[in-house]
Short mmCIF file of C-alpha atoms and ligand atoms in Angstrom, two decimals:
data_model
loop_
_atom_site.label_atom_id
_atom_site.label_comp_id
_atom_site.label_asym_id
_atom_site.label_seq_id
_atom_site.Cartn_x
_atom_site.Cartn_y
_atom_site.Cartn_z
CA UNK A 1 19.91 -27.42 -12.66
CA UNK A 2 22.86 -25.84 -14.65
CA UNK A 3 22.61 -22.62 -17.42
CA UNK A 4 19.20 -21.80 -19.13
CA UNK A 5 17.94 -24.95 -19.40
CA UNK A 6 13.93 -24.53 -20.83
CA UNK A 7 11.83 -25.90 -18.29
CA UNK A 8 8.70 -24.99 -20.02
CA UNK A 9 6.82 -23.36 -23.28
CA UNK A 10 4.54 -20.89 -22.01
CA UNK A 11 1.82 -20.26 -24.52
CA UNK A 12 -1.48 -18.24 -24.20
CA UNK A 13 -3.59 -21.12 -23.38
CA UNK A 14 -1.47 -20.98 -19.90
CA UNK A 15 -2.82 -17.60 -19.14
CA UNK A 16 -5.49 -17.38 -16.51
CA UNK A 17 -5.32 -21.01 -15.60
CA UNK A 18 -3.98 -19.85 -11.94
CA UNK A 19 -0.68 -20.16 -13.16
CA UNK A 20 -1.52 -23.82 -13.01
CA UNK A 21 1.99 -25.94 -13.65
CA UNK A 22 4.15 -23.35 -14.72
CA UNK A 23 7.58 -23.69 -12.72
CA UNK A 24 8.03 -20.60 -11.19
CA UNK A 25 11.02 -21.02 -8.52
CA UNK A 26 12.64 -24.60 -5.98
CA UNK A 27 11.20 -25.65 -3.11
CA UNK A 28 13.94 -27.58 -0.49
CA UNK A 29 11.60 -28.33 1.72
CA UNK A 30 9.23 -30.96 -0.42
CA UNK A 31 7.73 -31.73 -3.58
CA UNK A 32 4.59 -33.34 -4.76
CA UNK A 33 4.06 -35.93 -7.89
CA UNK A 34 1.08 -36.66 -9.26
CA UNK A 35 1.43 -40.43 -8.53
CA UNK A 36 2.87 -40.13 -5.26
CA UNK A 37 1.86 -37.09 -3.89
CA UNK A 38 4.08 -35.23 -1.53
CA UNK A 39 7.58 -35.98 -0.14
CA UNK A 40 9.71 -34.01 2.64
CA UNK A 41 12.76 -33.58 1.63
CA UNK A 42 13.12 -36.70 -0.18
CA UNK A 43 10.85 -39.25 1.93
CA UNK A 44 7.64 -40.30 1.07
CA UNK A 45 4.96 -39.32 3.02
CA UNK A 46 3.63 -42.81 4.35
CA UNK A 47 7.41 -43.54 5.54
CA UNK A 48 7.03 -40.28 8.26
CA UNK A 49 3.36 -40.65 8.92
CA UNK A 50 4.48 -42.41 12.34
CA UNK A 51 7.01 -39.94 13.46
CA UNK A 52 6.49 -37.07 15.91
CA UNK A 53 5.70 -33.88 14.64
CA UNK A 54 9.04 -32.35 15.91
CA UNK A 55 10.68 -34.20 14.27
CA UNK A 56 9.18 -33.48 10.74
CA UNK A 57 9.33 -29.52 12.30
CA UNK A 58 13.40 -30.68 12.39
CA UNK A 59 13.38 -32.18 9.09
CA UNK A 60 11.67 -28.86 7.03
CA UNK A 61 14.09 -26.72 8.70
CA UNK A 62 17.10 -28.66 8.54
CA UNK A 63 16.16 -31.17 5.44
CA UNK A 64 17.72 -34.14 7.69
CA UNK A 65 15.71 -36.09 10.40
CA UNK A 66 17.08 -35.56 13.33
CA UNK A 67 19.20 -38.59 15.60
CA UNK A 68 18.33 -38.66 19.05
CA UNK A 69 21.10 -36.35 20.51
CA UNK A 70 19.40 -33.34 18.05
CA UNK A 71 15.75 -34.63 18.84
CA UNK A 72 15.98 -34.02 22.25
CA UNK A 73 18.08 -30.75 22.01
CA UNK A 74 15.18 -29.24 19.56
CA UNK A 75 12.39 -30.44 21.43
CA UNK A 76 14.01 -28.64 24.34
CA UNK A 77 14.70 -25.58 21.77
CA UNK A 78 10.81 -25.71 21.00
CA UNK A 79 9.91 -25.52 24.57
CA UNK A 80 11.82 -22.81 25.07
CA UNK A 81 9.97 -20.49 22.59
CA UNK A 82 6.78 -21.78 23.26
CA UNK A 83 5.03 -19.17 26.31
CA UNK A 84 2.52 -17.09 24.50
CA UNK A 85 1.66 -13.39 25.69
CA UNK A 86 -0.95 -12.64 28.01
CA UNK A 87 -2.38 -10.22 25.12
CA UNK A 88 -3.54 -13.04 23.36
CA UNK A 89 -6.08 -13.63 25.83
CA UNK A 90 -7.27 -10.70 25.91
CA UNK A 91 -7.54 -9.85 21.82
CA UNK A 92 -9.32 -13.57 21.94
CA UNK A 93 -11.92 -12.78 24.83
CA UNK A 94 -13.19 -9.90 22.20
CA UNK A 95 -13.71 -11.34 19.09
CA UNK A 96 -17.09 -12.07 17.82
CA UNK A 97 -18.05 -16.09 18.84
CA UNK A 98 -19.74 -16.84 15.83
CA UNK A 99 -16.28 -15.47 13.88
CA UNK A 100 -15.05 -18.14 11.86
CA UNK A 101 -12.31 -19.83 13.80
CA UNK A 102 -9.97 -19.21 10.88
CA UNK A 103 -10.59 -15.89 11.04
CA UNK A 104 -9.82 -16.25 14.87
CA UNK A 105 -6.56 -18.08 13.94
CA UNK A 106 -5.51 -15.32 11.57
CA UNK A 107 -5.50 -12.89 14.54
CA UNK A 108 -4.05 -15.06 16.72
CA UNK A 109 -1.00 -14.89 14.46
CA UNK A 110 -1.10 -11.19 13.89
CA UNK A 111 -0.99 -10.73 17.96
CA UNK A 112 1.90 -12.92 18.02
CA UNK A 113 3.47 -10.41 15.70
CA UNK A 114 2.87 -7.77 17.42
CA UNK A 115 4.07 -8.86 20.53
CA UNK A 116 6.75 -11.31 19.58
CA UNK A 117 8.80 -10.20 16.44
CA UNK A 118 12.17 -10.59 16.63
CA UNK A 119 12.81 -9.57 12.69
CA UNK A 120 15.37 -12.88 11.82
CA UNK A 121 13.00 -14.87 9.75
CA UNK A 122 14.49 -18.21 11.22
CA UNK A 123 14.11 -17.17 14.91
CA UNK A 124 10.33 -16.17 14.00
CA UNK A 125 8.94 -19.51 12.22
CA UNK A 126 10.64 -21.08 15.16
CA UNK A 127 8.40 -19.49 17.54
CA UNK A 128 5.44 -19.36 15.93
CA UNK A 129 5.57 -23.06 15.62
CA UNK A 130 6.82 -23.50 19.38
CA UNK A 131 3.27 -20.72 20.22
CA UNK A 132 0.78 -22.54 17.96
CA UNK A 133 -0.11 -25.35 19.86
CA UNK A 134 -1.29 -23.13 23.17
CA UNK A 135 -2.43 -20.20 20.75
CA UNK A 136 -4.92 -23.50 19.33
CA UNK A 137 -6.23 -24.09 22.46
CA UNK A 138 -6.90 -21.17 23.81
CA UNK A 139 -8.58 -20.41 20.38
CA UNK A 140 -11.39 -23.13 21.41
CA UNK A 141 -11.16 -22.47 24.88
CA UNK A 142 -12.35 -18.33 24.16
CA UNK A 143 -14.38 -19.21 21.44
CA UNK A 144 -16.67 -21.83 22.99
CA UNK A 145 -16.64 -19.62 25.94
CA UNK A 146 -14.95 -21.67 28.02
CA UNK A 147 -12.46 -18.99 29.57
CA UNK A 148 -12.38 -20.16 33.32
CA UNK A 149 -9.98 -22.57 34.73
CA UNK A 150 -7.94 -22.76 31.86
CA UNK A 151 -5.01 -25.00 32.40
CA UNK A 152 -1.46 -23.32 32.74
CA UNK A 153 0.31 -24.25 29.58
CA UNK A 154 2.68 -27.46 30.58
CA UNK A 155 6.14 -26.36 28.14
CA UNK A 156 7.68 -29.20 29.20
CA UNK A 157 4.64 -31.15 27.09
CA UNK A 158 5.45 -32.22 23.55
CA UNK A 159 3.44 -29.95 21.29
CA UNK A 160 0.20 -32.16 20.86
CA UNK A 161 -0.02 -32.79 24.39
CA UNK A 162 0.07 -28.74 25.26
CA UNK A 163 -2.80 -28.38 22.97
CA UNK A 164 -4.63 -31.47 24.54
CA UNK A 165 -3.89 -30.12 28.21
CA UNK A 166 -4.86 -26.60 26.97
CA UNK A 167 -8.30 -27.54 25.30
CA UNK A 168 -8.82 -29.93 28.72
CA UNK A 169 -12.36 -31.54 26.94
CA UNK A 170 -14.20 -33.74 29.13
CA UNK A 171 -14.94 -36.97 28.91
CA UNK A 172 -12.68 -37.65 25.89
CA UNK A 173 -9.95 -40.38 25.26
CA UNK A 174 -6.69 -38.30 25.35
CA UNK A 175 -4.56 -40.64 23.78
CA UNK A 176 -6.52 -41.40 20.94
CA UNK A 177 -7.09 -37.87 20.25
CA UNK A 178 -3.36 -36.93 20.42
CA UNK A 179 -2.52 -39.78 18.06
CA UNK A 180 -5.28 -38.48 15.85
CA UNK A 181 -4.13 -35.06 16.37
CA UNK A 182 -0.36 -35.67 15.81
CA UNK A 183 -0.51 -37.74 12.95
CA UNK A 184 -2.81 -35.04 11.13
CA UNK A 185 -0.08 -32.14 11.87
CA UNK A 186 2.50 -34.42 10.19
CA UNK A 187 0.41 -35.47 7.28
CA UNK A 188 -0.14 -31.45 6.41
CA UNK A 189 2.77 -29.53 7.22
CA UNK A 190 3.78 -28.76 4.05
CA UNK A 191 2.52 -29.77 0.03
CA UNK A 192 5.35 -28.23 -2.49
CA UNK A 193 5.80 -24.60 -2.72
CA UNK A 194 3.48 -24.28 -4.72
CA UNK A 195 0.09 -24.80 -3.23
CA UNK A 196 -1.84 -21.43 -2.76
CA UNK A 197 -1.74 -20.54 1.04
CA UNK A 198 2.30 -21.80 0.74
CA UNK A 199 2.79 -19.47 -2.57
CA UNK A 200 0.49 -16.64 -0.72
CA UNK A 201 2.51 -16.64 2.30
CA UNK A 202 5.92 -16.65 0.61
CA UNK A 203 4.70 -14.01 -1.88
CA UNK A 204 3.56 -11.71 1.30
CA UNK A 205 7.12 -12.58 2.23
CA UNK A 206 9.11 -11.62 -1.00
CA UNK A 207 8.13 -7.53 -0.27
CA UNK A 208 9.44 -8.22 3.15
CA UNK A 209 6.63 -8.17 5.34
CA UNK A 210 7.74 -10.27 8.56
CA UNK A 211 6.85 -14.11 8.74
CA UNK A 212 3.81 -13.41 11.46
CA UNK A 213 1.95 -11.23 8.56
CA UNK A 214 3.03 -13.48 5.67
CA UNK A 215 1.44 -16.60 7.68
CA UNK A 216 -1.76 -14.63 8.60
CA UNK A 217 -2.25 -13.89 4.67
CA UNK A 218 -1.35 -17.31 4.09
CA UNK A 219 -3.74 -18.43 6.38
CA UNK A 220 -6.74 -16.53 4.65
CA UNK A 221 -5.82 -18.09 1.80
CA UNK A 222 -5.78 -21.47 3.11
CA UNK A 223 -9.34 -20.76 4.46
CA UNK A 224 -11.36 -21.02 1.60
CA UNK A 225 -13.17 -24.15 1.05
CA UNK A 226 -11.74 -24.97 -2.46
CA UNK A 227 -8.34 -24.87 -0.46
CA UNK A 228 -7.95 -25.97 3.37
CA UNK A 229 -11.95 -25.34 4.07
CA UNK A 230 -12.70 -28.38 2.29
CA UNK A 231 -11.60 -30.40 5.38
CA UNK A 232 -14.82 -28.69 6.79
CA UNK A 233 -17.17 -28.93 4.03
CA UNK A 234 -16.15 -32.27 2.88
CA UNK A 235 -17.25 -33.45 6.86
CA UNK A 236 -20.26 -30.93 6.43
CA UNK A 237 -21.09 -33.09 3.30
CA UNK A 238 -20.75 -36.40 5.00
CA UNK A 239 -23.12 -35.26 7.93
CA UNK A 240 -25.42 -34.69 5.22
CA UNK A 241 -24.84 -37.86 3.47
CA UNK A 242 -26.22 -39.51 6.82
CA UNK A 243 -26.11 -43.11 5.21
CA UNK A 244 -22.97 -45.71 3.83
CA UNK A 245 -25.64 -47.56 1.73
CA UNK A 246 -24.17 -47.02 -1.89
CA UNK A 247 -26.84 -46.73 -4.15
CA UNK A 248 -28.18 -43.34 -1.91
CA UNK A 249 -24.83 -42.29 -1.51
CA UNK A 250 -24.05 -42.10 -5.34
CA UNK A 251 -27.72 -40.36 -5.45
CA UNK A 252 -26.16 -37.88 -3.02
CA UNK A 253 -23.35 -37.53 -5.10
CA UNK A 254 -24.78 -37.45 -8.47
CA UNK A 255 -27.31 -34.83 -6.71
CA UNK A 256 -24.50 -32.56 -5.41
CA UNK A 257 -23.20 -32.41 -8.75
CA UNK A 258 -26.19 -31.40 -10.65
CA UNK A 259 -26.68 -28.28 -8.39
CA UNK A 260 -22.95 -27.13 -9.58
CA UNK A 261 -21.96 -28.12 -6.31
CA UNK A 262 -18.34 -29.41 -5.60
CA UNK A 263 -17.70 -33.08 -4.59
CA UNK A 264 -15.40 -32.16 -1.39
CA UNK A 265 -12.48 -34.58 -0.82
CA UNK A 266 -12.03 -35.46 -4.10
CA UNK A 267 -9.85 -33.90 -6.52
CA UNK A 268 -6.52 -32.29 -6.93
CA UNK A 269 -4.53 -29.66 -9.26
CA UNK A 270 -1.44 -31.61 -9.05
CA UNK A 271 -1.96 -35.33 -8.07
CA UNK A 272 -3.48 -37.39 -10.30
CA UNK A 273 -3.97 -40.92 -8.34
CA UNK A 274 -5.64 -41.09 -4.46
CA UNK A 275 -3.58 -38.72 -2.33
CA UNK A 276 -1.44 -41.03 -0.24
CA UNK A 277 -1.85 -38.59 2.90
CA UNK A 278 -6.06 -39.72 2.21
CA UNK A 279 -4.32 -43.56 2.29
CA UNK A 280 -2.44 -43.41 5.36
CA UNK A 281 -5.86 -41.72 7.36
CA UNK A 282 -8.25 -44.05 5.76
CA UNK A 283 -5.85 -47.16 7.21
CA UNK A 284 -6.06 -45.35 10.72
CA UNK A 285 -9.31 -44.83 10.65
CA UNK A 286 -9.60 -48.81 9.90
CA UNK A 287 -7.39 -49.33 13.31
CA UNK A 288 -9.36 -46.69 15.66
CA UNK A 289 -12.42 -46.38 14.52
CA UNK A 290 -14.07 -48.70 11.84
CA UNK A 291 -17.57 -48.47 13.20
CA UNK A 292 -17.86 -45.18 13.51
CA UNK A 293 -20.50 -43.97 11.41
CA UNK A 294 -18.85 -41.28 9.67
CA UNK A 295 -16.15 -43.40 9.07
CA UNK A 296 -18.18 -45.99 7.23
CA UNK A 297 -19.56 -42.81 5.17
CA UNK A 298 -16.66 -41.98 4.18
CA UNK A 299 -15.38 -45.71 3.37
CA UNK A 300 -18.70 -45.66 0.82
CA UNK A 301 -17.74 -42.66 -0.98
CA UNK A 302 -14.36 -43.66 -1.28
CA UNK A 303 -15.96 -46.09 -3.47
CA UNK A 304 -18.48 -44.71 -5.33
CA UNK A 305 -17.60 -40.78 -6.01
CA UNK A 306 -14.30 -41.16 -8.01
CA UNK A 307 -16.55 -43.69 -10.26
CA UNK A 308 -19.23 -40.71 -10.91
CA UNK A 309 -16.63 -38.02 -10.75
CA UNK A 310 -14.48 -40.14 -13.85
CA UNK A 311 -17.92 -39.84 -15.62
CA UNK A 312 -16.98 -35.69 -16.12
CA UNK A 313 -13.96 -35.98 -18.69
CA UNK A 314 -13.09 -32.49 -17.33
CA UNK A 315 -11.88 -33.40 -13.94
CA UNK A 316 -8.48 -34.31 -14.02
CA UNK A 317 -8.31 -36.50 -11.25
CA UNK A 318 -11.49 -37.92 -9.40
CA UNK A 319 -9.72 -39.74 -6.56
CA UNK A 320 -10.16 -38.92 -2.88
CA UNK A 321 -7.91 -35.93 -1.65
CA UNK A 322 -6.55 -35.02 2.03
CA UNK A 323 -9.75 -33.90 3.18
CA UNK A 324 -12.41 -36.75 2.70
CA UNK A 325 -11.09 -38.80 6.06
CA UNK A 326 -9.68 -35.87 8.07
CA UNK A 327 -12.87 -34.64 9.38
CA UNK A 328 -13.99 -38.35 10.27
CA UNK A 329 -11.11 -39.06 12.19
CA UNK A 330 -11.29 -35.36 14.15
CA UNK A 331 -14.83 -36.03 14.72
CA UNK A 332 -14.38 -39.34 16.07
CA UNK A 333 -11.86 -38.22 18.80
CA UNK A 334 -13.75 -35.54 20.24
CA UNK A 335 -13.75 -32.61 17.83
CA UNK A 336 -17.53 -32.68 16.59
CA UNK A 337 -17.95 -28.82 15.11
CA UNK A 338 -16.24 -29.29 11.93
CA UNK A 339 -15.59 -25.21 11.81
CA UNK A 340 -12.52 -26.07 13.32
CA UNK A 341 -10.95 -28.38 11.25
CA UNK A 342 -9.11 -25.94 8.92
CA UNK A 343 -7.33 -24.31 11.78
CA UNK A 344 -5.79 -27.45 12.10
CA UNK A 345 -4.45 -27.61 9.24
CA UNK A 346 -3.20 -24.24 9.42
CA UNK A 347 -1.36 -25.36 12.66
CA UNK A 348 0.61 -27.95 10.67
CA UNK A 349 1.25 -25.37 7.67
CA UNK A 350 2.58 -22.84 9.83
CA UNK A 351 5.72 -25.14 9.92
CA UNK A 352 6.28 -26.01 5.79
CA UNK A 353 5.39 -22.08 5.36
CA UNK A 354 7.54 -21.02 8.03
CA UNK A 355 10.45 -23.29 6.42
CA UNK A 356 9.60 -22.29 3.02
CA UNK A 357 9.62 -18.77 4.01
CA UNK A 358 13.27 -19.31 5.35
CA UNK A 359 14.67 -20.83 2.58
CA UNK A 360 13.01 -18.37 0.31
CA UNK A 361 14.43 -15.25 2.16
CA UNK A 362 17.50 -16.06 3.63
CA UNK A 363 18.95 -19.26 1.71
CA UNK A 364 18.21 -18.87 -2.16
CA UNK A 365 20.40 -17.60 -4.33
CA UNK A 366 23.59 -17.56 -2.45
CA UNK A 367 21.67 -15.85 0.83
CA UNK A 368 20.50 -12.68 -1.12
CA UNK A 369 16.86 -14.47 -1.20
CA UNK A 370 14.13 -14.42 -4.00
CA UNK A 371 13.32 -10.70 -4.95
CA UNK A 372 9.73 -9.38 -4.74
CA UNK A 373 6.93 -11.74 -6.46
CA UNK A 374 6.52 -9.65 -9.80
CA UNK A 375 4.51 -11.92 -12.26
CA UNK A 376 3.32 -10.41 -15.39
CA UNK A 377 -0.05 -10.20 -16.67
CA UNK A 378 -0.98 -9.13 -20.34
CA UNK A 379 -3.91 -6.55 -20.92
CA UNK A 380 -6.68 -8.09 -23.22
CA UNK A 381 -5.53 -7.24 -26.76
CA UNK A 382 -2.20 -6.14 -25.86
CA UNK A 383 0.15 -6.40 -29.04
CA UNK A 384 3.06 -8.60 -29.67
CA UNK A 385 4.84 -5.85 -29.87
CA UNK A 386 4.21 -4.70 -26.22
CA UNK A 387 4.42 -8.32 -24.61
CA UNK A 388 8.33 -8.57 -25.71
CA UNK A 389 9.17 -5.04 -25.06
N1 NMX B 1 -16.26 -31.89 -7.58
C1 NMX B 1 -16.88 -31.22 -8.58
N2 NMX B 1 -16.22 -30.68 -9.64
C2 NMX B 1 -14.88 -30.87 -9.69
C3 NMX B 1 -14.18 -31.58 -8.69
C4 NMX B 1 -14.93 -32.09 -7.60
N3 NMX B 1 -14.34 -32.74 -6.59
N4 NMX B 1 -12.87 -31.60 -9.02
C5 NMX B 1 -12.76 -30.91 -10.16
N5 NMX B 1 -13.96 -30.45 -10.57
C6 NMX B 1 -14.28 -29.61 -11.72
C7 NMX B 1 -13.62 -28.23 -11.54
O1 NMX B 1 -14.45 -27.37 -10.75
C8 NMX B 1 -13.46 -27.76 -12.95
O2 NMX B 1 -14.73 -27.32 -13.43
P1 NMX B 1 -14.86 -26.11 -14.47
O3 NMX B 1 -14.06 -26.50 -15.66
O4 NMX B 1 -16.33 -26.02 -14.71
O5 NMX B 1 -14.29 -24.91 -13.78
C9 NMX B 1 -13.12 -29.06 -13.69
O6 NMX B 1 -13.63 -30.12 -12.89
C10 NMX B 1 -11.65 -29.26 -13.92
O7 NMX B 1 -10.96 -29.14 -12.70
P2 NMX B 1 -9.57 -29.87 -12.44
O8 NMX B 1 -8.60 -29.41 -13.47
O9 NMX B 1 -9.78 -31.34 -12.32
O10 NMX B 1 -9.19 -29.36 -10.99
P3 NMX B 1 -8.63 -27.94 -10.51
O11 NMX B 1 -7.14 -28.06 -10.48
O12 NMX B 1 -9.21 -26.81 -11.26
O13 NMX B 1 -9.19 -27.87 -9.04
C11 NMX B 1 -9.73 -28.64 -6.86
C12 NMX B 1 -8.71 -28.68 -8.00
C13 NMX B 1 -9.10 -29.32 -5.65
C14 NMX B 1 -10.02 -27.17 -6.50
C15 NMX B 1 -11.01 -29.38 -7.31
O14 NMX B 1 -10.74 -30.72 -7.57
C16 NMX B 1 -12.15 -29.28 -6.28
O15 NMX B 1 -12.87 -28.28 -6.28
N6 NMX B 1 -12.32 -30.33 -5.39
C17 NMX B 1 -13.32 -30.28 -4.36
C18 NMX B 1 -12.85 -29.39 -3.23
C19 NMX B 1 -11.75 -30.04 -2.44
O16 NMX B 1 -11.84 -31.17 -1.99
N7 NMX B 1 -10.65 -29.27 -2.25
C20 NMX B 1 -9.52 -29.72 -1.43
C21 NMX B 1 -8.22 -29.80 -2.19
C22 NMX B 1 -7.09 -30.10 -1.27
N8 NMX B 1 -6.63 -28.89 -0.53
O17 NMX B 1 -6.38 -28.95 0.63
O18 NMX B 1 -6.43 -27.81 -1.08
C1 MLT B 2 -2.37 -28.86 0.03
O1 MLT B 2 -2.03 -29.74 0.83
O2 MLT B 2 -1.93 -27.69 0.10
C2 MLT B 2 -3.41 -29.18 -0.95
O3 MLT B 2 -3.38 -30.52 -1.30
C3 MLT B 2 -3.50 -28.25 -2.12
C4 MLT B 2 -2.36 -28.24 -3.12
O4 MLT B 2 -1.35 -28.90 -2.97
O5 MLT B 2 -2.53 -27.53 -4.14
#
């Protein structure tokens, strides 16, 4: 981009629309079409869904994938910064059970703050990426009450299998469940700068707060269940579904919708065709686990809801979003309380907020960074006059 090119006409009908579209800064770490749906740093989602997730760590940091001599010397960077304080375990073996575990995550991050903070914004997304995977664990771990015997955390683990070896379930297929797990944290670890926890977070960011407080704000913002949550209440929904039969599963839906209720997994601000992230999970769920009953659910409303949901002229896009198959997939490998599901995906966000974050306050504009989110708003019957003054 060169000069004052116009990259928009902003009229009144934009206002109050949650700034929906308008281009308000560059993002180097991905963007998302509405055909396409996200790319990092140039590739297309399905083309990384098979890497590791240091690697995609490596390529929203350094916008290159890495070769194997820089692999291996980050993953052994990672490890380094990974030991969490003993505090944690302490701040986690008070907190109300029945919290919500995004709430839990959100302090998690704050007591990494507190005890961790270097003040170089790089350093700190670093480690807090390099801490979440133990901090995850031991979040379940407390919070299920299962605070005896935890395992010591293993840094010489890849990140997944920390959190695996933390969470130590019974009776579970380990491999499965760190496929499942992996490929989730690479499939969400960042959406555009735009998307409300990543725009919350930076804005926290812009007035300087450090990167452990931006990410817990951003992190309450990802929590509600138009946003992240829906990976919960779309699973929620499909419990409730309880059949793949289509003709009672379009009731369900129809049913949903007539008590003002949303259709969860479905829909999008930006994209405007099936979100290819929803693709890639729906083709591993057809490799792991194609009988699984949740799975076939979710197979059925594939089907049917964007049908009923194209009925509504209003919605702009009635295809299946990340969330519809997430849950499934989590479920099927172990993780059956779907409460949990958006902490996940805060895991994988801490890395395209963390990156974000970077660029935003230590790369843009020549190094001097983005100045302090200052959007304006117009009071209702403010004059002409006013607004151009
Ligand atoms: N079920 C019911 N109504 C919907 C849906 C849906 N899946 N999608 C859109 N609408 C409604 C929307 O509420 C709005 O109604 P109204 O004019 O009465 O306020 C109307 O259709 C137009 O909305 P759109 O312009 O199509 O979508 P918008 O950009 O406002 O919202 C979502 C996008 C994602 C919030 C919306 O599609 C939704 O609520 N989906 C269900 C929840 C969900 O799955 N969220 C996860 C999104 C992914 N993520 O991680 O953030
Ligand atoms: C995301 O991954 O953040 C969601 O799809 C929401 C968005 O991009 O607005």
């Amino acid at each position: 981009m060169t000069g004052d090119e116009t990259l928009f006409e902003v009229t009144s009908a934009h206002l109050n629309t949650g700034l929906r579209g308008l281009p308000v800064g560059t993002c180097f770490t991905s963007f998302v079409t509405p055909t396409e749906g996200v790319h990092y740093c140039g590739y297309p989602i399905a083309e990384l869904a098979e890497q590791e997730p240091e690697d995609i760590v490596y390529l929203l940091f350094n916008k290159e994938l890495p070769n194997d001599e820089q692999r291996v010397k980050f993953v052994e960077d990672l490890q380094s910064r990974g030991e969490v304080p003993e505090q944690i375990n302490e701040v986690f073996r008070s907190l109300p059970k029945d919290g919500h575990p995004m709430d839990w995550l959100s302090i998690g991050i704050h007591v990494l703050g507190m005890t961790c903070l270097t003040g170089d914004w790089k350093e700190d997304a670093l480690n807090m990426v390099a801490k979440m995977p133990r901090v995850m664990g031991l979040m379940f771990r407390y919070r299920e009450g299962r605070e005896d015997n935890i395992p010591e955390d293993n840094l010489s683990q890849t990140m997944v299998q920390r959190f695996v070896n933390t969470l130590d379930f019974e009776s579970v297929d380990k491999e499965k469940m760190g496929k499942i797990v992996a490929t989730y944290l690479v499939l969400h670890m960042d959406h555009g700068g735009g998307n409300l926890s990543t725009f919350t977070g930076k804005a926290i960011a812009s007035g300087h707060a450090n990167v452990y407080s931006s990410m817990a704000g951003a992190m309450n913002a990802l929590s509600g269940p138009l946003h992240g949550r829906a990976n919960q209440s779309c699973l929620e929904f499909v419990l409730k579904v309880g059949t793949d039969d289509p003709i009672k599963v379009e009731e369900f839906v129809r049913s949903e919708l007539e008590a003002k209720r949303p259709i969860y997994g479905f829909g999008h601000a930006v994209l405007r065709a099936e979100d290819p992230r929803a693709t890639v999970q729906f083709a591993l769920g057809e490799k792991i686990c194609p009988d699984d009953e949740n799975f076939k659910i979710i197979r059925t409303l594939r089907e049917v809801a964007p049908k009923v949901l194209a009925e509504n002229p209003k919605i702009s896009n009635p295809n299946a979003n990340v969330d519809i198959a997430s849950g499934a997939l989590l479920h099927h490998v172990g993780f059956t309380d779907p409460t949990y599901y958006t902490t996940f995906f805060g895991w994988a966000r801490v890395a395209g907020i963390g990156a974000q974050i970077f660029d935003e306050r230590v790369v843009m504009r020549d190094g001097k960074g983005v100045p302090i989110y200052r959007p304006k708003y117009i009071a209702e019957g403010q004059t002409l006059r006013h607004l151009n003054q």
